[in-house]
Short mmCIF file of C-alpha atoms in Angstrom, two decimals:
data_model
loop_
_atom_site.label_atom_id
_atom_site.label_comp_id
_atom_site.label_asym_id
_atom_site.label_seq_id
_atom_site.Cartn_x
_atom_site.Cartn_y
_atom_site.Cartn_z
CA UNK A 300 82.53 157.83 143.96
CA UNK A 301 86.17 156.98 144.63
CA UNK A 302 86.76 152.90 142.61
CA UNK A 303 89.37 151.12 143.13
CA UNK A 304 90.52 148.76 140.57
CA UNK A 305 92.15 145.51 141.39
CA UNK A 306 93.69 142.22 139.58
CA UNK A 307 92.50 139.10 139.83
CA UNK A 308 94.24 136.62 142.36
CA UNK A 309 92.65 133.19 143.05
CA UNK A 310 91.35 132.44 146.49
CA UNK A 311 90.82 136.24 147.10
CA UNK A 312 86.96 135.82 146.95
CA UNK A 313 87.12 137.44 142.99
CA UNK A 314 85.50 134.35 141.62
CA UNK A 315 82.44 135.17 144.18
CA UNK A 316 82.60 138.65 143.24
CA UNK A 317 82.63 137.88 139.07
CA UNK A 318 79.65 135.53 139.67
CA UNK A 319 77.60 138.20 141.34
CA UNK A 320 77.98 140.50 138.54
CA UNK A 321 77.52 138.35 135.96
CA UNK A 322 74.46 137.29 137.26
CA UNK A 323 72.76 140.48 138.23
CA UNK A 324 73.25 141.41 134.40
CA UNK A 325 72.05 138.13 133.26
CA UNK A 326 68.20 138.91 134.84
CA UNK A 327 68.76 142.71 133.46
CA UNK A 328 69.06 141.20 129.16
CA UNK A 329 66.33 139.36 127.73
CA UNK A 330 66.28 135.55 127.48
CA UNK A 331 69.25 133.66 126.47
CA UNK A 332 70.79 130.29 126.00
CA UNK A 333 73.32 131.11 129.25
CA UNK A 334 72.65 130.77 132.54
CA UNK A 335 73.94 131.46 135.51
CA UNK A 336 77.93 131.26 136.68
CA UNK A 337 79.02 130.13 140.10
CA UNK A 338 82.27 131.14 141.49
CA UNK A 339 83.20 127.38 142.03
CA UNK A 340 82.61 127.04 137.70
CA UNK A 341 84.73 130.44 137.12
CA UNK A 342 87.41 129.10 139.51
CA UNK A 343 87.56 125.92 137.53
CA UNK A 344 87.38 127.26 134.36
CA UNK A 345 90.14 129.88 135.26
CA UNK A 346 92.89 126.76 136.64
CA UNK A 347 92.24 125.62 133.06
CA UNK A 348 92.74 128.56 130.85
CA UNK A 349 95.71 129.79 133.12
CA UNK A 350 94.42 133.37 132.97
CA UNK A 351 96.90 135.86 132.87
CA UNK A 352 96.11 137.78 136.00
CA UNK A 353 96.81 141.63 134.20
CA UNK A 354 93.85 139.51 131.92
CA UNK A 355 90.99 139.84 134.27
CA UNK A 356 90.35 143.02 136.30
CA UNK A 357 87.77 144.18 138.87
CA UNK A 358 85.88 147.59 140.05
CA UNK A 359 84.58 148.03 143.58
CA UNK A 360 83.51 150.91 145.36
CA UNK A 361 85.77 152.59 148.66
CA UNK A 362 83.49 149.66 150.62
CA UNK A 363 85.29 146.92 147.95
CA UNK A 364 81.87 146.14 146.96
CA UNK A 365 81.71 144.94 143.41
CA UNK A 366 80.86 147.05 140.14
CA UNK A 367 82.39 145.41 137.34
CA UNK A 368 84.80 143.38 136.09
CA UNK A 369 86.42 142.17 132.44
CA UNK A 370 88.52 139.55 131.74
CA UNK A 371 90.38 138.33 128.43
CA UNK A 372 91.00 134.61 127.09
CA UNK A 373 93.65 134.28 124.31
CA UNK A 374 93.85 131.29 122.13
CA UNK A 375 96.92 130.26 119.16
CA UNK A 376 95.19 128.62 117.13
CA UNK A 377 93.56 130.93 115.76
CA UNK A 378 95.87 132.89 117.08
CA UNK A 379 92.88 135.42 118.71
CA UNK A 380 92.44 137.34 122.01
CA UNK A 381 88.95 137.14 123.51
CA UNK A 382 87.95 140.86 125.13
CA UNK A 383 84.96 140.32 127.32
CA UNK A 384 82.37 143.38 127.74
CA UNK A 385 82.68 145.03 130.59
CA UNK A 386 79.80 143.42 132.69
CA UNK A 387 78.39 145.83 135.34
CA UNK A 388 75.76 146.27 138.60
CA UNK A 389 73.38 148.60 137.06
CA UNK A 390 74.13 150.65 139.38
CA UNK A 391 77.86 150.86 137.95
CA UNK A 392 79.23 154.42 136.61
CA UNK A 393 78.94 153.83 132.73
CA UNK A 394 82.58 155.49 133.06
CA UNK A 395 83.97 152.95 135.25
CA UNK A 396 82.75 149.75 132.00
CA UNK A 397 84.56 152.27 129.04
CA UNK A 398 87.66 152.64 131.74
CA UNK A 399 87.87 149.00 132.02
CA UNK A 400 87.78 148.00 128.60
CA UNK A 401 89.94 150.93 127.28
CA UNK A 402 92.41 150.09 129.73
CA UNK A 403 91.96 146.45 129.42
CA UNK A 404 91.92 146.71 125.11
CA UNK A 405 95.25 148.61 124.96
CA UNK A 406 97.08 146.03 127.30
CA UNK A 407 96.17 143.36 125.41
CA UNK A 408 96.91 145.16 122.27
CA UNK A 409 100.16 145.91 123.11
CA UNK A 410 101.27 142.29 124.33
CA UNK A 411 99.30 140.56 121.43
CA UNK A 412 99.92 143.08 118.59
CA UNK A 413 99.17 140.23 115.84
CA UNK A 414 96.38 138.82 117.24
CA UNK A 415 92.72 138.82 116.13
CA UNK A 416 90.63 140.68 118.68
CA UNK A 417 87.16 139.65 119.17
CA UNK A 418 84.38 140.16 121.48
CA UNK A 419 81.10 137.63 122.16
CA UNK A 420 79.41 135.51 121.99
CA UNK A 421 76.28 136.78 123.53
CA UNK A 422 72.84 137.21 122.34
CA UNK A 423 71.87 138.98 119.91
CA UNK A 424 68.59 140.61 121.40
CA UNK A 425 71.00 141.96 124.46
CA UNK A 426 71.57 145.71 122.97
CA UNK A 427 73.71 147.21 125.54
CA UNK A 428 76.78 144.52 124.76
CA UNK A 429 75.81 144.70 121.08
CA UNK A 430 75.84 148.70 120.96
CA UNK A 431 78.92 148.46 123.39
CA UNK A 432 80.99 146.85 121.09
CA UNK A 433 79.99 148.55 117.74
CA UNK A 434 80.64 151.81 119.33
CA UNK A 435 84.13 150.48 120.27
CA UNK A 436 84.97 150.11 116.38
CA UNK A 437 84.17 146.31 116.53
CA UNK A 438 81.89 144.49 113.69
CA UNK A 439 79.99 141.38 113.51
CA UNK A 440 82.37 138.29 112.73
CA UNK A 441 79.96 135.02 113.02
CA UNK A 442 76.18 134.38 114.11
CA UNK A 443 75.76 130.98 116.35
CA UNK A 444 72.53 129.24 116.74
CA UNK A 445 71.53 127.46 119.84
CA UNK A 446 68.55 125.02 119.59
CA UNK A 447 66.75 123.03 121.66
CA UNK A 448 65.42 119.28 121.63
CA UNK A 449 62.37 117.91 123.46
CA UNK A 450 64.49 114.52 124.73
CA UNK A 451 60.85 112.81 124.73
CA UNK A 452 59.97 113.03 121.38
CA UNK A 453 63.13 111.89 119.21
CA UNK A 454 62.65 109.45 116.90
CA UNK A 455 64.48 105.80 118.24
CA UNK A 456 65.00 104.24 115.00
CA UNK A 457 68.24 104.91 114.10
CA UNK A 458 70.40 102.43 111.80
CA UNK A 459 74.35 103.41 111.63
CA UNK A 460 77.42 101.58 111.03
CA UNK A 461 78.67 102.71 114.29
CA UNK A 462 79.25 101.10 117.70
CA UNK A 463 77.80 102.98 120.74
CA UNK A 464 79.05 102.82 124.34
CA UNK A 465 79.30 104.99 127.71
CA UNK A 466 82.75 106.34 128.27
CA UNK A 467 85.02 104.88 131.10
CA UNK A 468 88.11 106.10 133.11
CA UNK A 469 89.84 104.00 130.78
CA UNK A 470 88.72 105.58 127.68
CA UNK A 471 90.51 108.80 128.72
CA UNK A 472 93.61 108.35 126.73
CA UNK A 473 91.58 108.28 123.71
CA UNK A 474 89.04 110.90 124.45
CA UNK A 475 91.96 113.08 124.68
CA UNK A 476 93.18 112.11 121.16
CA UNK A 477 89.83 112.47 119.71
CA UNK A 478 89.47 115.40 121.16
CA UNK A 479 92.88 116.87 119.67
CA UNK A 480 91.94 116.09 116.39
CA UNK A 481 88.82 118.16 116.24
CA UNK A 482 89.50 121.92 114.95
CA UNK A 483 86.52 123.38 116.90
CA UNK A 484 87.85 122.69 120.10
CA UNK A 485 91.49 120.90 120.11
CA UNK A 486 92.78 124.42 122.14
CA UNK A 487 90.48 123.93 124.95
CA UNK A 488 93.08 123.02 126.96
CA UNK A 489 96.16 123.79 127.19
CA UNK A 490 97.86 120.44 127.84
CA UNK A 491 97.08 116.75 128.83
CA UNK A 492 97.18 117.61 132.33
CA UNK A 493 94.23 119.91 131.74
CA UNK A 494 92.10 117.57 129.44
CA UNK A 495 92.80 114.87 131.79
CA UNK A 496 91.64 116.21 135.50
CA UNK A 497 88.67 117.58 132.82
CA UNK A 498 87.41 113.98 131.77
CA UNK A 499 88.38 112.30 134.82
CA UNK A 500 87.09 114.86 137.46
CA UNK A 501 84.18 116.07 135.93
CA UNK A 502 82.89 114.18 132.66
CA UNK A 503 83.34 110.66 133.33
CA UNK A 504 82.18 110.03 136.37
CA UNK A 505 79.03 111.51 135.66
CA UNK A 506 78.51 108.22 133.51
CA UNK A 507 76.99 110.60 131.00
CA UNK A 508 79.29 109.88 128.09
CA UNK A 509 78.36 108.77 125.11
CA UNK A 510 81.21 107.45 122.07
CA UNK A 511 81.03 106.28 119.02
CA UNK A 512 83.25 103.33 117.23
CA UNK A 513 83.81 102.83 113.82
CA UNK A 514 85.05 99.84 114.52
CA UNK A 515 88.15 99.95 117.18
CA UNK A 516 88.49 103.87 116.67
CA UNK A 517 86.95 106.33 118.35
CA UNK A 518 85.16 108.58 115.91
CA UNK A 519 82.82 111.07 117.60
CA UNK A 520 81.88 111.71 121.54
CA UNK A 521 80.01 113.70 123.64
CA UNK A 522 78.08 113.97 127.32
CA UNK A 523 74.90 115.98 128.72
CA UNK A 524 75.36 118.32 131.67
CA UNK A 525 72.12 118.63 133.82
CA UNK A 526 71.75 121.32 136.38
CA UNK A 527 74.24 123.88 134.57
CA UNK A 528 71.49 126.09 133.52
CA UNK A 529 68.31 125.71 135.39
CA UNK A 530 65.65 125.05 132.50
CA UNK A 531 67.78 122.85 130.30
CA UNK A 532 70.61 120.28 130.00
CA UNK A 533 73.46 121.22 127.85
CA UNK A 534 75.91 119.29 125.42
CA UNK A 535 78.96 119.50 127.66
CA UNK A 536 81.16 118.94 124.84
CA UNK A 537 81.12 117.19 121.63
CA UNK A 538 84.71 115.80 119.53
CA UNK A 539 84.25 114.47 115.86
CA UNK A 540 86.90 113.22 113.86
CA UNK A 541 87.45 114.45 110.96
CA UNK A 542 85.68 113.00 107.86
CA UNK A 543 83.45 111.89 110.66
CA UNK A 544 81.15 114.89 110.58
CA UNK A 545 78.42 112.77 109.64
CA UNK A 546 78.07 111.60 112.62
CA UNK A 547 77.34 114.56 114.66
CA UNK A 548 73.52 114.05 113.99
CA UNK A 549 73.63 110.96 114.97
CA UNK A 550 75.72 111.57 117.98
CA UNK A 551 73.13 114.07 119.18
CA UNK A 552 70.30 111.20 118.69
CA UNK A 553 72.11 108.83 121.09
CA UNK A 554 72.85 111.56 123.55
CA UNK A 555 69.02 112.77 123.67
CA UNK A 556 67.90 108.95 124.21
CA UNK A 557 70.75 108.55 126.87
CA UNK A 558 68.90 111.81 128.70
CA UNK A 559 65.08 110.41 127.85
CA UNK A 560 66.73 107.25 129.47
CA UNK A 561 67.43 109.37 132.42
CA UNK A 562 64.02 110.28 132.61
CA UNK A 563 65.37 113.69 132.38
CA UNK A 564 62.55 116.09 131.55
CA UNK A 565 64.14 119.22 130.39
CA UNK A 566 64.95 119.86 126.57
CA UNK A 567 68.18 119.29 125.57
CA UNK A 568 70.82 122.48 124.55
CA UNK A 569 73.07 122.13 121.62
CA UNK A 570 74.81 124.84 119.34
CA UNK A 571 76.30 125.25 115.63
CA UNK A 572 79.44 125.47 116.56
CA UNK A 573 80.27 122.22 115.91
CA UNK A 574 78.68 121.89 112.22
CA UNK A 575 77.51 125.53 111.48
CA UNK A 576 76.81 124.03 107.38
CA UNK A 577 74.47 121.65 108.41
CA UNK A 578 73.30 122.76 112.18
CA UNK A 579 69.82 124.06 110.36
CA UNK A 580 69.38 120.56 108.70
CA UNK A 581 70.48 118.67 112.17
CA UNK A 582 67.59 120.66 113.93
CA UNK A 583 65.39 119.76 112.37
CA UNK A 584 66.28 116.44 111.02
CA UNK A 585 65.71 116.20 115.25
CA UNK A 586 62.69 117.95 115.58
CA UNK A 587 64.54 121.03 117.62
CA UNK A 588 63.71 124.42 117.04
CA UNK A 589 65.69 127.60 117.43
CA UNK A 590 66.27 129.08 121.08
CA UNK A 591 68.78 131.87 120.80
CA UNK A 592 70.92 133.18 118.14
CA UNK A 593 74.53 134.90 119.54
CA UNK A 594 76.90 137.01 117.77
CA UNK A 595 80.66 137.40 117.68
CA UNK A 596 81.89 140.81 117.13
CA UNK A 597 85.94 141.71 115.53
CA UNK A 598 88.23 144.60 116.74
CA UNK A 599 88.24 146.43 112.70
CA UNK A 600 91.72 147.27 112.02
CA UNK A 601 92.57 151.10 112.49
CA UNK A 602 92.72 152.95 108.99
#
């Protein structure tokens, strides 16, 4: 089979190609907390993280159908480079994943020689990324838990010293500053202009928002996403101040209610990234229980 192995360049159908893939793998692995891409989300996401186009590469047949693809995220603080595994039509040449990630793994090596490298998250049930990456010299870094919330059956009585309201265009400003005070996800972006067309195009004016006051400063925020994955709504993001951390669980609370509000009926997604300490104690402080547990594998340094 002859493969030819191309870069990724935007508008060149690759984000169509990428969802395809990803997809077709996602019914092969057992049940997971992810769901399905689109090529409109990968697009999106891709304008944001300003992917470095030797970063992402793709392998199609002699008809340019797709096999695989890989692509690479890399953050400064930590300073880390994200490898993705090497996600494949089953019908893809096992030869054609190792080429891509051996290829892909010594370019990023070579232009990131002091960063961190790490592979995931992904479930921890899905063997063939798990064995992938532990026969590519890589160990387990961090376990994440993923839980979900029946919207319908959390508890309303909750007394806090907090003011609640839905976010507003004009609350952008300091969404953004909240946002860049929170360790777990202040590099999301990589400027204002990004967090900015992020709230304003997409979060806000699904009048999803939920922030809370302590007083006149904004302390802790967060929104639902319906429809991203098809049997749940997700936490689209949350920000908490810190020495607000407290608040998380109570955050959560308001955002399930907002959704029950909704008359949304399916559970609601949320993850211990944000509080790993006291995600166990959150869940079921809420009454959720555990839907997937995901694993992030690290590049082990060459003796």
């Amino acid at each position: 089979m002859k493969i030819i192995y191309r870069y990724y360049e935007p508008d060149q159908g690759f984000e169509e190609l990428q969802a395809q893939i990803y997809n077709d793998e996602l019914q092969r692995n057992p049940s997971s907390a992810f769901g399905k891409t689109s090529a409109e989300q990968i697009k999106q996401r891709y304008m944001n993280e300003k992917k470095d186009k030797f970063g992402v590469r793709y392998a199609l047949d002699e008809e340019e159908k797709p096999l695989a693809y890989i692509q690479t995220t890399v953050t400064e603080t930590p300073a880390q480079t994200w490898i993705g595994y090497p996600w494949a039509l089953e019908h893809c040449p096992v030869e054609v994943q190792d080429f891509l990630f051996d290829e892909m793994l010594d370019y990023v090596s070579n232009k990131y020689p002091e960063n961190e490298i790490v592979m995931g998250y992904f479930t921890e049930t899905w063997k063939r990324q798990t064995e992938f990456a532990k026969n590519k010299g890589f160990t387990l870094k961090d376990t994440a838990f993923f839980y979900s919330l029946d919207t319908t059956q959390v508890n309303k009585e909750s007394t806090h010293e907090f003011s609640v309201k839905m976010g507003t265009i004009d609350d952008i400003p300091i969404l953004i500053d909240l946002c860049k005070t929170d360790p777990n996800i202040k590099e999301a972006f990589p400027n204002n202009e990004a967090w900015n067309s992020y709230f304003a195009d997409r979060v806000v004016p699904d009048n999803h928002a939920v922030l809370f006051f302590k007083e006149n400063l904004l302390v802790a925020a967060g929104a639902p996403l319906r429809g991203y994955i098809d049997d749940g709504i997700i936490v689209r993001f949350t920000a908490i101040r810190p020495g607000f951390e407290d608040t998380w669980k109570l955050l959560l609370r308001e955002i399930a209610l907002h959704c029950s509000e909704q008359q949304w009926k399916e559970p609601l997604l949320f993850n211990s990234f944000t509080n790993k300490d006291t995600a166990t104690e959150v869940a079921a402080n809420l009454g959720a229980h555990l839907r997937d547990t995901q694993v992030l594998f690290v590049l082990s340094p060459k003796e």
